[in-house]
CSV table of C-alpha atoms and ligand atoms in Angstrom, one decimal:
chain,number,residue,atom,x,y,z
A,1,MET,CA,-6.7,-56.9,-74.4
A,2,LEU,CA,-6.3,-53.5,-74.5
A,3,ALA,CA,-5.2,-51.5,-71.9
A,4,LEU,CA,-7.2,-49.1,-70.4
A,5,GLN,CA,-7.0,-45.3,-71.3
A,6,ALA,CA,-9.2,-43.5,-68.8
A,7,VAL,CA,-8.5,-40.3,-66.0
A,8,ALA,CA,-10.1,-40.3,-62.5
A,9,GLY,CA,-12.1,-37.7,-60.9
A,10,VAL,CA,-11.4,-37.0,-56.9
A,11,ASP,CA,-14.5,-35.2,-55.1
A,12,LEU,CA,-13.3,-33.3,-51.7
A,13,GLY,CA,-15.9,-32.6,-49.3
A,14,GLY,CA,-15.5,-31.6,-45.6
A,15,THR,CA,-16.3,-35.1,-44.4
A,16,ALA,CA,-15.9,-37.7,-47.9
A,17,ILE,CA,-14.6,-38.4,-50.7
A,18,ASN,CA,-16.2,-39.3,-54.0
A,19,TYR,CA,-14.1,-40.8,-56.5
A,20,THR,CA,-15.2,-41.6,-60.6
A,21,PHE,CA,-13.1,-42.8,-63.3
A,22,LEU,CA,-13.9,-41.9,-66.9
A,23,THR,CA,-12.5,-43.4,-70.3
A,24,ASP,CA,-11.4,-41.6,-73.5
A,25,GLN,CA,-14.6,-42.8,-75.1
A,26,GLU,CA,-16.1,-40.5,-72.4
A,27,GLN,CA,-18.0,-43.3,-70.5
A,28,PHE,CA,-18.1,-43.5,-66.9
A,29,LEU,CA,-16.6,-46.6,-64.6
A,30,ILE,CA,-18.5,-45.8,-61.7
A,31,GLU,CA,-22.0,-45.9,-61.2
A,32,GLY,CA,-23.6,-43.6,-58.2
A,33,LEU,CA,-21.5,-42.7,-55.3
A,34,CYS,CA,-18.3,-44.5,-54.3
A,35,GLU,CA,-17.0,-42.6,-51.2
A,36,TYR,CA,-14.3,-42.8,-48.5
A,37,PRO,CA,-13.6,-40.7,-45.4
A,38,ALA,CA,-12.5,-37.7,-45.9
A,39,ARG,CA,-11.0,-37.1,-42.8
A,40,ALA,CA,-10.3,-33.3,-43.9
A,41,ARG,CA,-10.7,-32.2,-40.3
A,42,GLU,CA,-7.2,-33.6,-39.7
A,43,GLY,CA,-5.0,-31.7,-41.3
A,44,PRO,CA,-3.3,-32.0,-45.2
A,45,SER,CA,-1.1,-34.9,-44.4
A,46,ILE,CA,-3.7,-37.5,-43.2
A,47,CYS,CA,-6.4,-36.5,-45.2
A,48,LEU,CA,-4.1,-36.9,-49.0
A,49,GLN,CA,-3.5,-40.3,-47.6
A,50,GLN,CA,-7.0,-40.8,-47.0
A,51,ILE,CA,-7.8,-39.8,-50.7
A,52,ALA,CA,-4.9,-42.4,-52.2
A,53,ASP,CA,-6.2,-45.3,-50.1
A,54,GLY,CA,-9.7,-44.5,-50.8
A,55,LEU,CA,-8.8,-44.3,-55.1
A,56,GLN,CA,-7.0,-48.1,-54.3
A,57,ILE,CA,-10.4,-49.1,-53.2
A,58,ALA,CA,-11.9,-46.8,-55.6
A,59,PHE,CA,-9.3,-49.0,-58.5
A,60,GLU,CA,-10.5,-52.6,-56.9
A,61,LYS,CA,-14.4,-51.5,-56.7
A,62,ALA,CA,-14.2,-50.4,-61.2
A,63,GLY,CA,-11.7,-53.0,-62.0
A,64,VAL,CA,-9.3,-50.5,-63.5
A,65,LEU,CA,-5.5,-50.8,-62.7
A,66,PRO,CA,-3.7,-47.4,-61.3
A,67,SER,CA,-0.9,-47.8,-64.7
A,68,GLU,CA,-4.1,-46.9,-66.8
A,69,ILE,CA,-4.9,-43.6,-65.3
A,70,SER,CA,-2.8,-41.0,-66.8
A,71,VAL,CA,-4.7,-37.9,-65.2
A,72,VAL,CA,-6.7,-37.1,-61.8
A,73,GLY,CA,-9.2,-34.6,-61.6
A,74,LEU,CA,-9.7,-32.9,-58.0
A,75,ASP,CA,-12.6,-30.6,-56.9
A,76,THR,CA,-12.6,-29.5,-53.3
A,77,PRO,CA,-15.0,-26.6,-52.0
A,78,GLY,CA,-13.3,-23.2,-52.1
A,79,PRO,CA,-12.4,-20.7,-51.1
A,80,SER,CA,-9.0,-21.9,-53.1
A,81,SER,CA,-6.7,-19.9,-56.3
A,82,ALA,CA,-7.1,-21.3,-59.7
A,83,THR,CA,-4.7,-23.6,-59.2
A,84,GLY,CA,-5.8,-25.1,-56.6
A,85,VAL,CA,-3.9,-23.1,-53.4
A,86,LEU,CA,-6.4,-23.0,-50.5
A,87,SER,CA,-7.4,-19.8,-48.9
A,88,ALA,CA,-4.3,-18.6,-46.6
A,89,ARG,CA,-7.6,-17.1,-44.1
A,90,GLY,CA,-9.4,-20.6,-43.8
A,91,SER,CA,-12.6,-22.1,-45.0
A,92,THR,CA,-15.4,-24.1,-43.3
A,93,ASN,CA,-13.9,-27.6,-44.7
A,94,PHE,CA,-10.3,-26.9,-43.8
A,95,VAL,CA,-9.9,-25.6,-40.6
A,96,HIS,CA,-7.0,-27.9,-40.0
A,97,PRO,CA,-3.9,-24.9,-39.7
A,98,ASP,CA,-2.2,-27.1,-41.9
A,99,TRP,CA,-4.6,-26.2,-44.5
A,100,ALA,CA,-3.9,-22.1,-44.7
A,101,GLY,CA,-2.4,-21.2,-48.0
A,102,PHE,CA,-2.0,-25.5,-48.4
A,103,ASP,CA,-1.3,-26.3,-52.6
A,104,ILE,CA,-4.0,-29.5,-52.2
A,105,ARG,CA,-3.4,-29.7,-56.6
A,106,ALA,CA,0.6,-29.9,-55.8
A,107,GLY,CA,0.2,-32.5,-52.2
A,108,LEU,CA,-2.2,-34.7,-54.7
A,109,GLU,CA,0.0,-34.8,-57.3
A,110,ASP,CA,3.5,-35.7,-55.5
A,111,LYS,CA,1.3,-38.4,-53.1
A,112,LEU,CA,-0.1,-39.8,-56.3
A,113,GLY,CA,2.3,-39.6,-58.8
A,114,LYS,CA,0.4,-38.7,-61.5
A,115,PRO,CA,-0.5,-35.2,-63.1
A,116,VAL,CA,-3.2,-33.3,-60.9
A,117,ILE,CA,-5.8,-30.7,-62.0
A,118,TYR,CA,-7.7,-28.9,-59.8
A,119,LEU,CA,-11.5,-27.0,-59.7
A,120,ASN,CA,-13.3,-26.1,-57.0
A,121,ASP,CA,-17.2,-27.8,-56.5
A,122,GLY,CA,-19.2,-25.0,-57.6
A,123,ASN,CA,-16.8,-24.9,-61.6
A,124,ALA,CA,-16.7,-28.4,-61.4
A,125,GLY,CA,-20.6,-28.9,-60.9
A,126,ALA,CA,-20.8,-26.7,-64.0
A,127,ILE,CA,-19.0,-28.4,-66.0
A,128,TRP,CA,-20.7,-32.0,-65.0
A,129,GLY,CA,-23.8,-30.1,-66.1
A,130,HIS,CA,-22.5,-28.7,-69.1
A,131,PHE,CA,-20.8,-32.6,-70.3
A,132,VAL,CA,-24.9,-34.4,-69.6
A,133,ILE,CA,-26.2,-31.2,-72.4
A,134,PHE,CA,-23.7,-30.7,-74.9
A,135,GLY,CA,-20.4,-34.2,-74.3
A,136,ALA,CA,-17.0,-32.9,-73.9
A,137,LYS,CA,-16.1,-31.4,-77.2
A,138,SER,CA,-18.7,-28.7,-77.4
A,139,PRO,CA,-18.0,-25.1,-78.1
A,140,ALA,CA,-21.1,-24.3,-76.4
A,141,THR,CA,-21.4,-21.9,-73.6
A,142,SER,CA,-23.9,-22.6,-70.0
A,143,VAL,CA,-24.5,-21.2,-67.4
A,144,SER,CA,-24.9,-23.5,-64.0
A,145,ALA,CA,-26.4,-22.4,-60.8
A,146,ILE,CA,-26.4,-24.8,-57.8
A,147,VAL,CA,-28.6,-24.4,-54.8
A,148,GLY,CA,-27.3,-26.2,-51.9
A,149,THR,CA,-26.7,-24.9,-48.5
A,150,GLY,CA,-25.2,-22.0,-50.4
A,151,LEU,CA,-25.0,-21.0,-54.0
A,152,GLY,CA,-22.3,-22.3,-56.6
A,153,GLY,CA,-22.2,-22.9,-59.7
A,154,GLY,CA,-19.6,-21.6,-62.6
A,155,ILE,CA,-19.9,-20.7,-66.3
A,156,ILE,CA,-18.3,-22.2,-69.0
A,157,ILE,CA,-17.9,-20.3,-71.9
A,158,GLU,CA,-17.0,-22.1,-75.1
A,159,GLY,CA,-16.4,-25.3,-73.5
A,160,ASN,CA,-13.9,-23.8,-71.1
A,161,VAL,CA,-15.0,-22.7,-67.7
A,162,VAL,CA,-13.8,-19.9,-65.8
A,163,LYS,CA,-11.9,-19.9,-63.0
A,164,GLY,CA,-10.6,-16.0,-63.5
A,165,ARG,CA,-7.7,-14.4,-62.2
A,166,GLN,CA,-7.3,-15.4,-58.7
A,167,GLY,CA,-10.1,-18.6,-58.9
A,168,PHE,CA,-13.2,-16.8,-58.2
A,169,GLY,CA,-14.8,-17.0,-62.1
A,170,GLY,CA,-17.6,-18.0,-61.5
A,171,GLU,CA,-19.1,-17.6,-57.6
A,172,LEU,CA,-22.3,-17.0,-58.7
A,173,GLY,CA,-23.4,-16.9,-55.3
A,174,HIS,CA,-22.5,-13.2,-54.4
A,175,VAL,CA,-23.6,-11.6,-58.0
A,176,LEU,CA,-26.4,-9.0,-56.8
A,177,ILE,CA,-29.7,-9.0,-58.1
A,178,PRO,CA,-32.2,-6.9,-58.1
A,179,TYR,CA,-34.5,-8.4,-55.8
A,180,GLN,CA,-36.4,-5.2,-55.1
A,181,SER,CA,-38.2,-6.4,-58.6
A,182,ILE,CA,-39.2,-9.7,-57.0
A,183,ARG,CA,-42.9,-9.4,-56.0
A,184,GLY,CA,-43.9,-10.5,-52.1
A,185,ILE,CA,-41.0,-9.6,-50.0
A,186,GLU,CA,-41.3,-6.1,-49.7
A,187,GLY,CA,-39.2,-4.7,-46.6
A,188,LEU,CA,-36.7,-8.1,-46.8
A,189,ILE,CA,-33.1,-6.8,-46.9
A,190,PRO,CA,-31.9,-10.2,-47.7
A,191,GLU,CA,-27.9,-10.3,-46.5
A,192,CYS,CA,-25.4,-13.0,-47.2
A,193,ASN,CA,-22.9,-14.5,-45.4
A,194,CYS,CA,-20.7,-12.6,-47.4
A,195,GLY,CA,-21.9,-9.4,-46.3
A,196,ARG,CA,-23.6,-8.1,-49.7
A,197,ILE,CA,-26.9,-7.4,-49.6
A,198,GLY,CA,-29.3,-8.8,-52.1
A,199,ASP,CA,-27.2,-11.5,-54.0
A,200,LEU,CA,-28.3,-14.9,-55.3
A,201,GLU,CA,-27.3,-16.5,-52.4
A,202,SER,CA,-28.9,-14.5,-49.8
A,203,LEU,CA,-32.5,-15.3,-51.3
A,204,CYS,CA,-31.3,-18.5,-53.0
A,205,SER,CA,-29.9,-21.1,-50.8
A,206,LEU,CA,-30.7,-23.4,-47.6
A,207,THR,CA,-29.4,-20.4,-45.7
A,208,ALA,CA,-31.3,-18.1,-47.1
A,209,ILE,CA,-34.1,-20.3,-46.5
A,210,GLU,CA,-33.6,-20.8,-42.5
A,211,LYS,CA,-31.7,-17.2,-42.0
A,212,THR,CA,-33.7,-14.3,-44.6
A,213,LEU,CA,-37.0,-16.0,-46.0
A,214,LEU,CA,-38.7,-18.6,-43.1
A,215,PRO,CA,-38.0,-15.5,-40.5
A,216,TYR,CA,-39.8,-13.1,-42.9
A,217,PHE,CA,-43.1,-15.1,-44.4
A,218,LEU,CA,-43.6,-16.7,-40.7
A,219,GLY,CA,-43.8,-13.1,-39.0
A,220,LYS,CA,-46.6,-12.9,-41.1
A,221,ALA,CA,-48.0,-16.3,-40.4
A,222,PRO,CA,-47.2,-16.8,-36.7
A,223,GLU,CA,-49.6,-19.8,-36.7
A,224,HIS,CA,-48.0,-21.7,-39.2
A,225,ASP,CA,-47.3,-25.3,-38.0
A,226,LEU,CA,-43.4,-24.3,-38.9
A,227,ALA,CA,-43.4,-21.1,-37.1
A,228,LYS,CA,-44.7,-23.5,-33.8
A,229,LEU,CA,-41.2,-26.0,-33.9
A,230,GLY,CA,-39.4,-23.0,-33.0
A,231,ASP,CA,-36.6,-24.5,-34.7
A,232,LEU,CA,-35.7,-22.1,-37.7
A,233,ARG,CA,-32.6,-24.9,-38.6
A,234,LYS,CA,-35.0,-27.8,-38.4
A,235,ALA,CA,-37.7,-26.1,-40.0
A,236,SER,CA,-35.8,-24.9,-43.4
A,237,LYS,CA,-35.5,-28.6,-43.6
A,238,LEU,CA,-38.9,-28.8,-43.9
A,239,VAL,CA,-40.0,-26.4,-46.5
A,240,ARG,CA,-39.5,-28.9,-49.5
A,241,GLY,CA,-41.5,-31.8,-48.3
A,242,LEU,CA,-43.7,-29.2,-47.1
A,243,ALA,CA,-44.4,-27.7,-50.7
A,244,GLU,CA,-44.4,-30.9,-52.6
A,245,ARG,CA,-47.7,-31.7,-50.0
A,246,GLY,CA,-48.9,-27.9,-51.4
A,247,ASP,CA,-48.0,-25.8,-48.3
A,248,GLU,CA,-49.0,-22.3,-49.4
A,249,LEU,CA,-46.0,-20.8,-47.5
A,250,SER,CA,-43.5,-23.2,-48.6
A,251,LEU,CA,-44.7,-22.5,-52.1
A,252,GLU,CA,-44.4,-19.4,-52.3
A,253,ILE,CA,-40.4,-19.7,-50.5
A,254,PHE,CA,-39.7,-21.3,-53.5
A,255,ARG,CA,-41.6,-19.3,-55.9
A,256,VAL,CA,-38.9,-16.2,-54.7
A,257,GLN,CA,-35.9,-18.5,-55.0
A,258,ALA,CA,-37.0,-19.6,-58.8
A,259,HIS,CA,-38.1,-15.5,-59.2
A,260,ALA,CA,-34.2,-14.5,-57.7
A,261,LEU,CA,-32.8,-17.1,-60.3
A,262,GLY,CA,-34.7,-15.9,-63.2
A,263,VAL,CA,-33.4,-12.4,-62.6
A,264,PHE,CA,-30.0,-13.9,-62.2
A,265,PHE,CA,-29.9,-15.3,-65.4
A,266,ASP,CA,-31.5,-12.8,-67.4
A,267,GLU,CA,-28.5,-11.0,-66.3
A,268,MET,CA,-26.3,-13.5,-67.5
A,269,ILE,CA,-28.3,-14.5,-70.8
A,270,ASN,CA,-27.4,-9.7,-71.2
A,271,THR,CA,-24.0,-10.7,-70.3
A,272,PHE,CA,-22.9,-14.3,-72.1
A,273,ASP,CA,-26.0,-14.9,-74.5
A,274,PRO,CA,-25.7,-18.7,-73.7
A,275,ASP,CA,-26.9,-21.5,-75.0
A,276,ALA,CA,-28.4,-22.8,-71.9
A,277,LEU,CA,-29.1,-22.2,-68.1
A,278,ILE,CA,-28.8,-25.4,-65.4
A,279,VAL,CA,-30.3,-25.7,-62.7
A,280,GLY,CA,-28.6,-28.1,-60.0
A,281,GLY,CA,-28.9,-28.8,-56.0
A,282,GLY,CA,-31.3,-29.7,-53.4
A,283,ILE,CA,-34.5,-26.4,-54.8
A,284,ILE,CA,-34.5,-29.7,-58.2
A,285,GLU,CA,-34.4,-32.8,-55.9
A,286,THR,CA,-38.0,-33.1,-55.7
A,287,THR,CA,-41.4,-34.3,-57.2
A,288,ASP,CA,-41.3,-33.9,-61.3
A,289,GLU,CA,-43.8,-31.7,-60.2
A,290,LEU,CA,-42.6,-29.1,-58.1
A,291,GLN,CA,-39.2,-29.4,-60.9
A,292,THR,CA,-41.7,-28.6,-63.3
A,293,TRP,CA,-43.1,-25.8,-61.4
A,294,ILE,CA,-39.8,-24.4,-60.6
A,295,VAL,CA,-38.8,-24.3,-63.8
A,296,GLU,CA,-41.7,-22.6,-65.2
A,297,GLU,CA,-41.3,-19.9,-62.3
A,298,ILE,CA,-37.7,-19.3,-62.7
A,299,ARG,CA,-39.1,-18.5,-66.7
A,300,ALA,CA,-41.8,-16.4,-65.1
A,301,GLY,CA,-39.1,-14.5,-63.0
A,302,MET,CA,-37.4,-13.3,-65.8
A,303,PRO,CA,-37.9,-9.8,-67.8
A,304,LYS,CA,-39.0,-10.7,-71.1
A,305,GLN,CA,-36.8,-11.8,-73.0
A,306,ARG,CA,-35.8,-10.4,-76.6
A,307,VAL,CA,-37.1,-13.0,-79.6
A,308,GLU,CA,-34.0,-14.1,-80.5
A,309,GLN,CA,-33.3,-15.7,-77.3
A,310,ALA,CA,-36.7,-16.2,-75.7
A,311,ASP,CA,-36.0,-19.9,-76.1
A,312,ILE,CA,-32.3,-20.7,-74.2
A,313,PRO,CA,-33.3,-23.7,-72.8
A,314,ILE,CA,-33.7,-23.9,-68.6
A,315,HIS,CA,-32.5,-27.5,-67.9
A,316,ILE,CA,-32.3,-29.8,-64.5
A,317,MET,CA,-28.8,-30.8,-63.9
A,318,PRO,CA,-28.8,-34.8,-63.0
A,319,ASN,CA,-27.2,-36.8,-60.8
A,320,GLY,CA,-26.0,-34.4,-57.9
A,321,ASP,CA,-24.3,-36.5,-55.5
A,322,THR,CA,-21.5,-37.4,-58.3
A,323,ALA,CA,-21.6,-34.0,-60.0
A,324,GLY,CA,-18.1,-32.8,-58.4
A,325,ALA,CA,-16.2,-36.3,-58.9
A,326,ARG,CA,-17.8,-36.2,-63.0
A,327,GLY,CA,-16.7,-32.7,-63.8
A,328,ALA,CA,-13.0,-33.0,-62.0
A,329,ALA,CA,-13.0,-36.1,-64.2
A,330,ILE,CA,-14.3,-34.6,-67.7
A,331,GLU,CA,-11.7,-31.5,-66.6
A,332,ALA,CA,-8.7,-34.0,-65.9
A,333,LEU,CA,-10.1,-35.8,-70.0
A,334,LYS,CA,-9.8,-32.2,-71.2
A,335,PHE,CA,-5.9,-32.2,-69.9
A,336,GLY,CA,-4.8,-35.0,-71.0
A,337,ARG,CA,-6.1,-34.3,-74.6
A,338,GLN,CA,-4.9,-31.0,-74.9
A,339,THR,CA,-1.2,-32.7,-73.6
A,340,GLY,CA,-1.5,-35.3,-75.5
A,341,VAL,CA,-1.3,-37.7,-72.8
A,342,ILE,CA,-4.9,-39.3,-73.6
B,1,LIG,ZN1,-23.1,-13.0,-50.9
């Protein structure tokens, strides 16, 4: 039997590492999650060993030999440089002091003895979404917004992810939007954790539901069941389920988020004239009915488009849990092809 030609994708989160393998025929060899504890809080030396140990288990699970893997793609939450140096100011996922300014790409390359390429998790997710629609070789342009605790995502221009000079390319959550044009939130001042007022994340994230949208709407409806709960964090996690059951206040929160995405996508349409807009994350991990409604509301929230651009599709990003590992693997395959190792 011929040896397999493949790359690995490693998605390092705060608590878990997820693995996948991708062949040169663009087939993924692991269905669903393949997880191992990250132990990121214990610092880089323990965490890098965890990545190596978990990779060994993934090899066995997928029936892949380490020698068949020519490149490893790694993605982590930011902030980090385009080449994988974690921020010297630290971050929520990498609190141990040894992580500050740590070159995680080079560290993993030393550990595994294989070339490692690096992405932040938002860009990895965007690459995955783009791949599902266009494959790994298309020169298409897409904009992905992934709505989770924060707002991640990325921009792929003519098949290449935009990392930017310092690795902050595609930080879509902190792009300011004309939120004053969204109806139903008169007087609301949406503040983001980054300090900006009215960026996309300030309205379009789970954090925004808890910090901004629930307090605003419950202030107008103090008799609502979520107000009686007296705990905004708990309440924010119940909004999606209530929206699925038709609760008006919860649907109104999703409508505001959809319209925020609509005005944001309008900015992106005028900047990039993309082939596709892609939405991922918790906001669309819901019933088909609510998902369809949210996409319709995103479109309804956009200003009128030019005739030539009115048909730019809005896609749903599939399989959110594995997006990071798969996006990192796709970028690794691309690197392998460019450098001729695969
Ligand atoms: Zn922000």
